[in-house]
Coordinates of C-alpha atoms and ligand atoms in Angstrom, one line a residue:
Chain P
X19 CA 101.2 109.9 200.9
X20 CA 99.0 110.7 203.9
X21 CA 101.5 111.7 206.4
X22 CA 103.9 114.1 204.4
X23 CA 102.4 115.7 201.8
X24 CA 103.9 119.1 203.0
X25 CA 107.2 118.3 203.0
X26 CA 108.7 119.3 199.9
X27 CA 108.7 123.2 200.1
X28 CA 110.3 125.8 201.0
X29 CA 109.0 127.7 204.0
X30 CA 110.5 129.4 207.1
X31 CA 109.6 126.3 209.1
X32 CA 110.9 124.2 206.4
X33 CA 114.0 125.3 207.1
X34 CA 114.4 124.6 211.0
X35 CA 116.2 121.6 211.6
X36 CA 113.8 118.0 212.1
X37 CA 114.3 117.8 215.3
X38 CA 114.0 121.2 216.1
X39 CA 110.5 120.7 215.0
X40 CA 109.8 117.7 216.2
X41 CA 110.5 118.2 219.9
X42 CA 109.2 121.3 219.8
X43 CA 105.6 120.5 218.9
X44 CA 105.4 118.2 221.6
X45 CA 106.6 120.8 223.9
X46 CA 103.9 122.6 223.1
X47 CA 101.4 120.3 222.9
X48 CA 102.5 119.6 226.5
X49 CA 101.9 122.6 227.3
X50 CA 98.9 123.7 225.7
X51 CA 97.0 121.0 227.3
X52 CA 98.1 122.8 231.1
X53 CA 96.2 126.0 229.6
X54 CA 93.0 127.2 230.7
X55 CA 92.8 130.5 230.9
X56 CA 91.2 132.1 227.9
X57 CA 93.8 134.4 227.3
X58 CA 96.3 131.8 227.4
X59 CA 94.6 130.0 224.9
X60 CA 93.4 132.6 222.9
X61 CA 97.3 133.9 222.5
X62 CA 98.4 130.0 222.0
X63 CA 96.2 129.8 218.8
X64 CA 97.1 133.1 217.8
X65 CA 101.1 131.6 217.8
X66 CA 99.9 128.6 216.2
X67 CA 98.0 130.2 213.3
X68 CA 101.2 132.4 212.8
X69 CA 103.6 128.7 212.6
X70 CA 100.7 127.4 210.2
X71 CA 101.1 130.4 208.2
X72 CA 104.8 130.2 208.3
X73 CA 104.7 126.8 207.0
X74 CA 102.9 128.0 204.2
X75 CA 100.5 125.7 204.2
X76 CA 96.9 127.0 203.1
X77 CA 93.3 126.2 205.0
X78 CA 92.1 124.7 201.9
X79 CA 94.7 121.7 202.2
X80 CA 93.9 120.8 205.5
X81 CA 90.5 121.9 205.8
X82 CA 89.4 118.5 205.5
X83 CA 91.6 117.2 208.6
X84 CA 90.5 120.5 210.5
X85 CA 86.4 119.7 210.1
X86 CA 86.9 116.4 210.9
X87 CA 87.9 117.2 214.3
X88 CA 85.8 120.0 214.8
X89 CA 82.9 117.7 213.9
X90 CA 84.4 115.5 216.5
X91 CA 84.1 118.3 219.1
X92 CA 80.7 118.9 218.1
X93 CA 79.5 116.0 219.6
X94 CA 80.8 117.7 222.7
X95 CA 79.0 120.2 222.7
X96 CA 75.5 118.4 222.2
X97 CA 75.9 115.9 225.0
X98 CA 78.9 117.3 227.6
X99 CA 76.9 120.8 228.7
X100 CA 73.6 119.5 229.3
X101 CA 74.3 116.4 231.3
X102 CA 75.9 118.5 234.5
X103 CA 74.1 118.9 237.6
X104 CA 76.8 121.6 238.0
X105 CA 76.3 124.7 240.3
X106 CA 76.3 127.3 237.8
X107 CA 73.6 126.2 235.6
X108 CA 72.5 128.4 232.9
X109 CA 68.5 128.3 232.1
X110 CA 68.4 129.5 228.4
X111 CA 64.9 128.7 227.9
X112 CA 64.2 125.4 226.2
X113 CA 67.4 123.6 228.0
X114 CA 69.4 124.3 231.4
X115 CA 72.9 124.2 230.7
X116 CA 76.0 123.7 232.7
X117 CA 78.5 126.8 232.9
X118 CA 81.3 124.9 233.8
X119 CA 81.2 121.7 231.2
X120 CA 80.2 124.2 228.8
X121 CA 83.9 126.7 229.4
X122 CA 85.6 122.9 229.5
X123 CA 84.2 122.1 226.1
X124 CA 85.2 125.3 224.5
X125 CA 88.8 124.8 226.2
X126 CA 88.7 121.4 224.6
X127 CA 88.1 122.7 221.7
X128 CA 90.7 125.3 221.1
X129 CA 93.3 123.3 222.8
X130 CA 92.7 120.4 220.4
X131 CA 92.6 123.4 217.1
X132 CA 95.9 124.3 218.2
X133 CA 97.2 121.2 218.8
X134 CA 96.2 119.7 215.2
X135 CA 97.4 123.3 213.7
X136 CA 101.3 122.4 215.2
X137 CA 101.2 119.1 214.3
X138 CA 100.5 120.0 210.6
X139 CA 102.9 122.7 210.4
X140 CA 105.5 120.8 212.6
X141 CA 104.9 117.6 212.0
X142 CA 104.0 117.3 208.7
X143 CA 106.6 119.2 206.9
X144 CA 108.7 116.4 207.7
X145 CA 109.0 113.4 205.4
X146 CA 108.8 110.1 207.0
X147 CA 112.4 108.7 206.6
X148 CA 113.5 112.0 208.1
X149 CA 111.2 112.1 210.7
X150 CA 112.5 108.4 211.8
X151 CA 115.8 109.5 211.3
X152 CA 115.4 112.6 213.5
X153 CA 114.2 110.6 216.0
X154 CA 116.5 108.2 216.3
X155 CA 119.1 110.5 216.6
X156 CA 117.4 112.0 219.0
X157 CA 117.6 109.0 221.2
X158 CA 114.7 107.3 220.4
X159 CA 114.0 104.0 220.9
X160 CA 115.0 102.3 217.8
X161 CA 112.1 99.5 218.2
X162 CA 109.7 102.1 218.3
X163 CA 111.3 104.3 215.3
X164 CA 110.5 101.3 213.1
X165 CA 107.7 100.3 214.3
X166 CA 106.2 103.8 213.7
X167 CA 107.7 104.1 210.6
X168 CA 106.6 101.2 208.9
X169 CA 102.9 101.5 210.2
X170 CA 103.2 104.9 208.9
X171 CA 104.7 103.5 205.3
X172 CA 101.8 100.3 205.0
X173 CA 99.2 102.8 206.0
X174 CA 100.3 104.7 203.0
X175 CA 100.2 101.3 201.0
X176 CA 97.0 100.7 202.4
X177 CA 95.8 103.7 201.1
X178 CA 96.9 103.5 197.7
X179 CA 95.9 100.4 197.0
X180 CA 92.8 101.8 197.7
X181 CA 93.2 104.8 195.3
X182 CA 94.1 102.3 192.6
X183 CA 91.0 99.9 192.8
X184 CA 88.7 102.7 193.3
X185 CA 90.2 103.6 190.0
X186 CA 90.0 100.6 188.2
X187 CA 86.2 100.1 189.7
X188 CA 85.4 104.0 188.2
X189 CA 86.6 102.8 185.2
X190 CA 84.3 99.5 184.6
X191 CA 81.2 101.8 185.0
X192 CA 80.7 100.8 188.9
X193 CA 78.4 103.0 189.7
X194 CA 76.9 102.2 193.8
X195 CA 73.6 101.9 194.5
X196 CA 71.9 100.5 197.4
X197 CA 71.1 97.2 196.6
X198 CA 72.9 93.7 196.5
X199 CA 75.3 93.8 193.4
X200 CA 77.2 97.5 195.5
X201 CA 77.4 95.4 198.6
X202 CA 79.1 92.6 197.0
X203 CA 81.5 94.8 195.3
X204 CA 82.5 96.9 197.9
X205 CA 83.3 93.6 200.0
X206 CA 85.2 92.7 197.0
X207 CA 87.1 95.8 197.5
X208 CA 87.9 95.8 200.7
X209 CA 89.4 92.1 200.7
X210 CA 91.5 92.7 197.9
X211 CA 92.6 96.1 199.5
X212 CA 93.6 93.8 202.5
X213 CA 95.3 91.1 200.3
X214 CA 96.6 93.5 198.1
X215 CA 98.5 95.7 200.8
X216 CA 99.8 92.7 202.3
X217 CA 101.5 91.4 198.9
X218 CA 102.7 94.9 198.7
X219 CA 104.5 95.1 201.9
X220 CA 105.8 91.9 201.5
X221 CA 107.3 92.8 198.2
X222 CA 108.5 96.0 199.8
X223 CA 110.5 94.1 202.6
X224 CA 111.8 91.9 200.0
X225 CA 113.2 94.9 198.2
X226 CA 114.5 96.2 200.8
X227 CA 116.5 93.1 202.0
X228 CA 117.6 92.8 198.4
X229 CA 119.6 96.3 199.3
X230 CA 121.4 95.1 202.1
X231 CA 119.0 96.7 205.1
X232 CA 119.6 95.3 208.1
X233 CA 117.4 96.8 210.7
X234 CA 119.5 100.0 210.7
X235 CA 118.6 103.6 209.4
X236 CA 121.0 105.4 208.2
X237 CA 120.6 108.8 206.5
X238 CA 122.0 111.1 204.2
X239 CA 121.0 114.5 205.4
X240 CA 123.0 115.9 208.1
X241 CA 121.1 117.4 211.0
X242 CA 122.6 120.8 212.1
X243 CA 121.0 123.4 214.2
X244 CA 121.7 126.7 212.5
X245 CA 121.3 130.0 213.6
X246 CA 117.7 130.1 212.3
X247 CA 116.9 127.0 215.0
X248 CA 118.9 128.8 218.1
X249 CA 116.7 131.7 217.2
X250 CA 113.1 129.8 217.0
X251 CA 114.2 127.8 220.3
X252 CA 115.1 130.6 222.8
X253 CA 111.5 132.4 221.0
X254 CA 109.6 129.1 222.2
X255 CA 111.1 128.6 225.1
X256 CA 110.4 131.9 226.1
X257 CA 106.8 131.7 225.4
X258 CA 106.1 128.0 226.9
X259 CA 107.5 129.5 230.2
X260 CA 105.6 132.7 230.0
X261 CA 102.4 130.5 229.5
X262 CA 103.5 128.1 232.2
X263 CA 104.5 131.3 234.5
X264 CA 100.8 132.8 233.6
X265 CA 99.0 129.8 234.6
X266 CA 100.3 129.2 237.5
X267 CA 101.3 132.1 239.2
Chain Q
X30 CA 136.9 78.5 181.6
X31 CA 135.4 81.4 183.7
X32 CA 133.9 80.4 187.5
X33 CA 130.3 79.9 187.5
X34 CA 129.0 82.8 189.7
X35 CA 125.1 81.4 189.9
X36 CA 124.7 77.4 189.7
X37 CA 121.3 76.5 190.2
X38 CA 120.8 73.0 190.1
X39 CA 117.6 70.6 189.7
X40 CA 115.2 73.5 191.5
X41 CA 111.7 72.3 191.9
X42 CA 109.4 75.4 193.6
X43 CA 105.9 76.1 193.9
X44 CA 103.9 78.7 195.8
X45 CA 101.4 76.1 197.3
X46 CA 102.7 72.8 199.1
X47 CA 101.5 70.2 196.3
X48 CA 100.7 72.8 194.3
X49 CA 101.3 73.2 190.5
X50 CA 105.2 73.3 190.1
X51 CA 106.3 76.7 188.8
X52 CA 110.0 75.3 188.4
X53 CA 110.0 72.0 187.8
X54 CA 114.2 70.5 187.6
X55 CA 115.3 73.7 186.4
X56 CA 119.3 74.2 186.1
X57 CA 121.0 77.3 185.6
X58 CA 124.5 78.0 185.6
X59 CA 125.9 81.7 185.1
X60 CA 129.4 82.2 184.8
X61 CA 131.5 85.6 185.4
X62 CA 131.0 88.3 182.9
X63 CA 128.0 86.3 181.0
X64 CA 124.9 88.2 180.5
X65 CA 122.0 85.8 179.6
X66 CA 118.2 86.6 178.5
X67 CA 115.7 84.8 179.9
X68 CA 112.5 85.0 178.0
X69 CA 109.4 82.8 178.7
X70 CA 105.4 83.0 178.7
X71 CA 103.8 85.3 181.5
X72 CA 103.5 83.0 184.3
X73 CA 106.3 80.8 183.3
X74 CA 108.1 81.4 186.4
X75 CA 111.1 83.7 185.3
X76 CA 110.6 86.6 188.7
X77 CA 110.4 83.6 190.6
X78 CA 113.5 82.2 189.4
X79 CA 115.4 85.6 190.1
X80 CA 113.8 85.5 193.6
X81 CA 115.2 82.1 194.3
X82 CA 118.5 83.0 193.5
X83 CA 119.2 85.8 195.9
X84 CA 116.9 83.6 198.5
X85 CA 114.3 85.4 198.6
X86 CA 112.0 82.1 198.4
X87 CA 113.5 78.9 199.0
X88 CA 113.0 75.8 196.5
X89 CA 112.0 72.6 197.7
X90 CA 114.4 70.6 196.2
X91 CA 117.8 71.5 194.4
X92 CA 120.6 73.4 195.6
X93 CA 121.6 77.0 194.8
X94 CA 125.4 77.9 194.5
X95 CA 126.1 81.8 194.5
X96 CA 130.0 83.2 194.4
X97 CA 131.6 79.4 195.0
X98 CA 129.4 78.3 198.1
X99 CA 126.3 76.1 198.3
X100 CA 124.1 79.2 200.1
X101 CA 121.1 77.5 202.1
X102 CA 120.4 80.0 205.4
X103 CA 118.9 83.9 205.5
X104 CA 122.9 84.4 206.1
X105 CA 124.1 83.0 203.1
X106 CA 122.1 84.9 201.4
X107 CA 122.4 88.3 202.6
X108 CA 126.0 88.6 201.8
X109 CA 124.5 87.2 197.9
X110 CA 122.5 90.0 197.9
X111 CA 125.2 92.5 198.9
X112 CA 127.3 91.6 195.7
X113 CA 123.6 91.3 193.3
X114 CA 121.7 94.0 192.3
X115 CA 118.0 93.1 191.9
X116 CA 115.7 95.1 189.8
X117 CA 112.2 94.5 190.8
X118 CA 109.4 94.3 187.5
X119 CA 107.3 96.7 189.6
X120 CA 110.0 99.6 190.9
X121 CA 106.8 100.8 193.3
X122 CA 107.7 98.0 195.3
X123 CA 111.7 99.2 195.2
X124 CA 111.0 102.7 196.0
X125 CA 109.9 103.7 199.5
X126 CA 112.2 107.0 200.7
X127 CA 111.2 110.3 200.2
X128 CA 113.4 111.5 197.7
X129 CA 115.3 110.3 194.9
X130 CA 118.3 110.7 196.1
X131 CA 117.9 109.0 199.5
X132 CA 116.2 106.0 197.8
X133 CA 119.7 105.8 195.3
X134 CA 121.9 106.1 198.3
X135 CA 120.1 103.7 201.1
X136 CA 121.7 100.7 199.1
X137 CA 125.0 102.3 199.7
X138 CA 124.8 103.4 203.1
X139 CA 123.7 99.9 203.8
X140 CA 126.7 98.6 202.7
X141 CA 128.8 100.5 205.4
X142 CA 129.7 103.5 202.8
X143 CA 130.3 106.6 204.9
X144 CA 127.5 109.3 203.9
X145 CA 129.9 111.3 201.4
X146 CA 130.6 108.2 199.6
X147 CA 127.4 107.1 199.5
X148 CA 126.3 110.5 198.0
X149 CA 129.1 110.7 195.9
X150 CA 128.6 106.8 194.0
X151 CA 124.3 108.1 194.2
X152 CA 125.2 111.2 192.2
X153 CA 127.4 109.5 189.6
X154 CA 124.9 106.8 189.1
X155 CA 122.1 109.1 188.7
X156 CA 124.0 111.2 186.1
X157 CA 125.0 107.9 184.3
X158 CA 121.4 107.1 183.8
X159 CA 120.9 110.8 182.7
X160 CA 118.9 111.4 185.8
X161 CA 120.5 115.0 186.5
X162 CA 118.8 117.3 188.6
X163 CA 115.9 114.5 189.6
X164 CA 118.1 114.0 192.8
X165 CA 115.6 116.3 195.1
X166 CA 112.4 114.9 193.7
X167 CA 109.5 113.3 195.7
X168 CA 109.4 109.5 194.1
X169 CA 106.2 108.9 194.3
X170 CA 105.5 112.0 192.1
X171 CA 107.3 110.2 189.1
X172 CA 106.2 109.3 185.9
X173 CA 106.0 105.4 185.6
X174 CA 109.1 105.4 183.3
X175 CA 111.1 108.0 185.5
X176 CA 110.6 105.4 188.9
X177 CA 111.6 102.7 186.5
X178 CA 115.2 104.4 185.6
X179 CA 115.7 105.5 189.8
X180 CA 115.2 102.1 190.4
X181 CA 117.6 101.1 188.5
X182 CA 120.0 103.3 189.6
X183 CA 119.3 102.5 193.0
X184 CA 120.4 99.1 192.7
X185 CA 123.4 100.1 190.1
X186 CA 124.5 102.4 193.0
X187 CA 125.2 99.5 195.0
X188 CA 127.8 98.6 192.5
X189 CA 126.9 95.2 192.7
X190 CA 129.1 91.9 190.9
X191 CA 126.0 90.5 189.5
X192 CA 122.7 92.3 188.1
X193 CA 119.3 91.2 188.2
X194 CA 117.4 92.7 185.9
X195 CA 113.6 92.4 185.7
X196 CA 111.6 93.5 182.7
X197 CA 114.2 96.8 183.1
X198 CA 113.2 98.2 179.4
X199 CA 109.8 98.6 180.3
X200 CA 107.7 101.6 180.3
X201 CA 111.0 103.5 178.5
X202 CA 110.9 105.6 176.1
X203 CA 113.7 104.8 173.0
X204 CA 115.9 107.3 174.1
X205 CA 116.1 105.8 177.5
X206 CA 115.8 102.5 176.7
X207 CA 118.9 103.1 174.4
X208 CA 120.6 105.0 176.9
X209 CA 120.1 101.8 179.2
X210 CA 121.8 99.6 177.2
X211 CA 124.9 101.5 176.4
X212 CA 125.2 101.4 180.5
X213 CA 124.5 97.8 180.7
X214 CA 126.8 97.2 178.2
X215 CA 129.8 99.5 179.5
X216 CA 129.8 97.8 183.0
X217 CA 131.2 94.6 182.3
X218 CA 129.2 92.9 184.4
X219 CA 127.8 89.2 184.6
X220 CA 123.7 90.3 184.1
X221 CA 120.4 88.2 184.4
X222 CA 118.1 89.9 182.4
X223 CA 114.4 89.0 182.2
X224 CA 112.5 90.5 179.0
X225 CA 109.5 90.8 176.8
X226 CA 111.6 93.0 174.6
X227 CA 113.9 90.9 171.6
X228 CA 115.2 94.1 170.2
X229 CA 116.4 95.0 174.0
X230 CA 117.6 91.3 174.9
X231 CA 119.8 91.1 171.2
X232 CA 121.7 94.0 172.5
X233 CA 122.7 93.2 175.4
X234 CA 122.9 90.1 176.2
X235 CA 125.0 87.4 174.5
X236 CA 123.2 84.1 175.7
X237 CA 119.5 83.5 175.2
X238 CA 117.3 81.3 178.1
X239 CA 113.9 80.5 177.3
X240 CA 111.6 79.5 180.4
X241 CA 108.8 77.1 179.8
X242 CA 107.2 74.3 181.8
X243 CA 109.1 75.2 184.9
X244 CA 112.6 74.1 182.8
X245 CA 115.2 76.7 181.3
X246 CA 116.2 75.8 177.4
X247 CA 119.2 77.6 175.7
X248 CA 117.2 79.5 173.1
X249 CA 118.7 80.9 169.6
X250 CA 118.5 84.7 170.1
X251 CA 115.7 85.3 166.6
X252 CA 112.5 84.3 167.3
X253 CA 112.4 83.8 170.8
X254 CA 109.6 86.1 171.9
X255 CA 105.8 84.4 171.8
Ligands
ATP321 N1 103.1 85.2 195.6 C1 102.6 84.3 194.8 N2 101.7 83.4 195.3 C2 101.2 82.4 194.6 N3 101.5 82.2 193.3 C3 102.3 83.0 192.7 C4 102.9 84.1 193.4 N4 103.7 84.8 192.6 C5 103.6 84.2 191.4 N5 102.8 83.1 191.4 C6 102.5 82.2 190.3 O1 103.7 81.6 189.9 C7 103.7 81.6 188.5 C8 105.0 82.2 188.0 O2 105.0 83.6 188.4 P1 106.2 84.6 188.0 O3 105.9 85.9 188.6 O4 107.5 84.0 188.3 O5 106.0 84.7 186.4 P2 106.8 85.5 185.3 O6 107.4 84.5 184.4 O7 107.7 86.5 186.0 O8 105.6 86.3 184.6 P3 105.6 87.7 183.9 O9 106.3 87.6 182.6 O10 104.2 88.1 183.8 O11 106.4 88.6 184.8 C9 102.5 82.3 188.0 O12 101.6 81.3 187.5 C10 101.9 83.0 189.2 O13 100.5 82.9 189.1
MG322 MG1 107.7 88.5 186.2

């Protein structure tokens, strides 16, 4: 599965209740996007790196998601800095570049490091019928709870349909090169991923009529805030207002 | 005489308006406590005909009588499917929570049980199917055989009047397969059971259906396979 793949261990963060988790991270992501001090920031990703750890997950598992947005920020840093006019422009020789964007793309960058570091240790350790089950009894929209959860659950179809004809394209000796007969194939593949996840989610709905569903969630797992999630919650709350207090006052 | 539970009378269906019929006049009648084999080519149509019955696809001609009604409308049908388990042949498709145990109970929980009911009957079932100890595993981490079993028990969970079993033998292993039919054959219940497998089918069931050219024959029980 792409969304949950950490969800089945047994961490400190693991522990906290769903919704405990799930609120929380957008509390912070809320509030790590006011930041902009470098202190505040720096201490922000110092507190998210400890969650991360917490959760443990390790760098090698996510390194992939975590390059792929840092790549993505790269390209902020080649265009952003040198296209100001800005006040404070820095002459470093072969280029002149602006002060300001440049501190904005830096901010950018650890805000959006942090951000992807809660999410993963927040977010992710929560398994999708849990996750749409927290939120819906959290209030919720229930349209939206579906929605969400079965875009998450076709993506995940999506995606293994993929996995499987990859596999079965492997195995014939498909080996790509660039010329007419790799083109055709991977066209082949990508229709029949399309047709393929479609017949899938059909089949899925019709299984999951077959059991009686009617549109309504309903959930094993009892959510209780323990003492564990009192503990964590007056600790956060503490340090979103000391970052909001920093800021600005 | 026992009541006919399923009467399916003079079904034509095909996937494709004027398309080659898959059923073609097909009648089927299925009375209470009858468990009945149907065996048939690949492609005959025998999925098909399960999916008709609890309305999953609608036939263009014939009429389809479940639990002593003529059942026509997405209503009809949904309280069919409440008393019929359905087994899909592929249980990837039946599978979609987390863990085992919250796939075994969402049947249940659909059905209005309160959640320590619904864990209770999951529980049970799952230790009738020798599943002990797999309640807290991540589904899609199972072997092929292993989802076929939790799909099974998430449809027995569900206690349903009538099951409707799909190719439920394969990918099991003897033991399993064994221990399969000493369940089906200690809940009395009226069973559909679709099956490559004679050795399976002559154990359980009692009535033999062969499917071929979109018509169901009674079939003698030896020699039915192809
Ligand atoms: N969704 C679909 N769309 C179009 N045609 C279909 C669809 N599903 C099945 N068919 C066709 O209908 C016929 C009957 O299919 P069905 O799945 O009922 O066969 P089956 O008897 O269950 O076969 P098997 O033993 O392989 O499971 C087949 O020829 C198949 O190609
Ligand atoms: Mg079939």
């Amino acid at each position: 599965m792409i969304f949950s793949d950490f969800s089945d261990r047994n961490s400190m963060v693991h522990s906290l209740d769903p919704r405990t988790r799930i609120v929380s991270c957008f509390i912070f992501a809320c509030a790590v996007s006011q930041l902009s001090s470098f202190a505040a920031l720096a201490s922000a990703l110092l507190l998210s790196l400890v969650l991360f750890i917490f959760s443990k997950i390790t760098f090698r598992e996510v390194s992939g998601r975590l390059l792929a947005l840092n790549i993505f920020f790269l390209f902020f840093f080649l265009s952003l800095p040198f296209s100001g006019q800005g006040k404070d422009s820095v002459d470093i020789g072969w280029a002149i570049i602006d002060k300001e964007y440049f501190l904005n793309c830096c901010r950018a960058l650890i805000r959006g490091n942090i951000i992807l570091l809660l999410c993963i240790s927040l977010i992710n350790t929560v398994d999708i019928l849990t996750f749409a089950q927290a939120l819906s009894s959290i209030r919720f929209p229930s349209k939206l709870v579906h929605l969400m959860m079965f875009t998450i659950r076709y993506l995940d179809i999506v995606h293994c349909e993929y996995l499987q004809i990859k596999r079965a394209v492997i195995a014939r000796g498909f080996v790509p090169h660039m010329d007419m007969h790799t083109y055709r194939t991977i066209a082949g593949m990508a229709a029949s991923i399309m047709i393929k996840a479609l017949d899938r989610a059909e089949r899925v709905n019709a299984a999951m009529k077959c059991r009686c569903f009617d549109g309504k969630f309903y959930s094993v797992k009892k959510f209780a805030l323990r003492r564990g999630d009192l503990f964590y919650i007056s600790l956060s709350s503490l340090t979103v207002t000391i970052f909001i207090w920093g800021e600005f006052f | 005489m026992k009541n006919p539970v399923f009467e399916l009378k003079d079904i034509h269906f095909s996937y494709m308006p004027g398309g080659a019929d898959v059923l073609a006049g097909l009648d089927l009648t299925l009375f209470e406590d009858e468990r009945i084999a149907v065996t048939g080519p690949t492609g005959a149509g025998k999925t098909t005909l399960l999916q008709l019955m609890v309305g999953l696809l609608t036939p263009f001609s014939g009429t389809v009588n479940a639990f002593g009604r003529e059942r026509v409308s997405e209503k009809d049908f949904r309280e069919v499917r409440a008393r019929t388990g359905f087994c899909f042949q592929n249980p990837d498709d039946q599978l979609f929570c987390a863990t085992v145990l919250e796939d075994v109970a969402f049947g249940p929980l659909n059905l209005g049980k309160s959640r320590d009911e619904a864990l209770a009957v999951s529980l049970e079932t799952l230790d009738e199917l020798g599943l002990e100890n797999y309640e807290n595993k991540v589904t899609y981490r199972l072997s092929g055989g292993e989802k076929r079993l939790v799909s099974l028990a998430s449809v027995l969970s569900m206690r349903p009047d009538v099951l409707l079993l799909d190719e439920p033998s394969n990918g099991l292993d003897d033991y399993h397969s064994d221990k399969l039919i000493e369940i089906l054959n200690s809940i009395n219940k009226t069973i559909v059971i679709v099956s490559h497998n004679n050795a399976f089918n002559e154990k359980t069931c009692g009535n033999f259906l062969r499917l071929e050219n979109g018509q169901a024959k009674p079939a003698i029980s030896r020699g039915t396979g192809h």
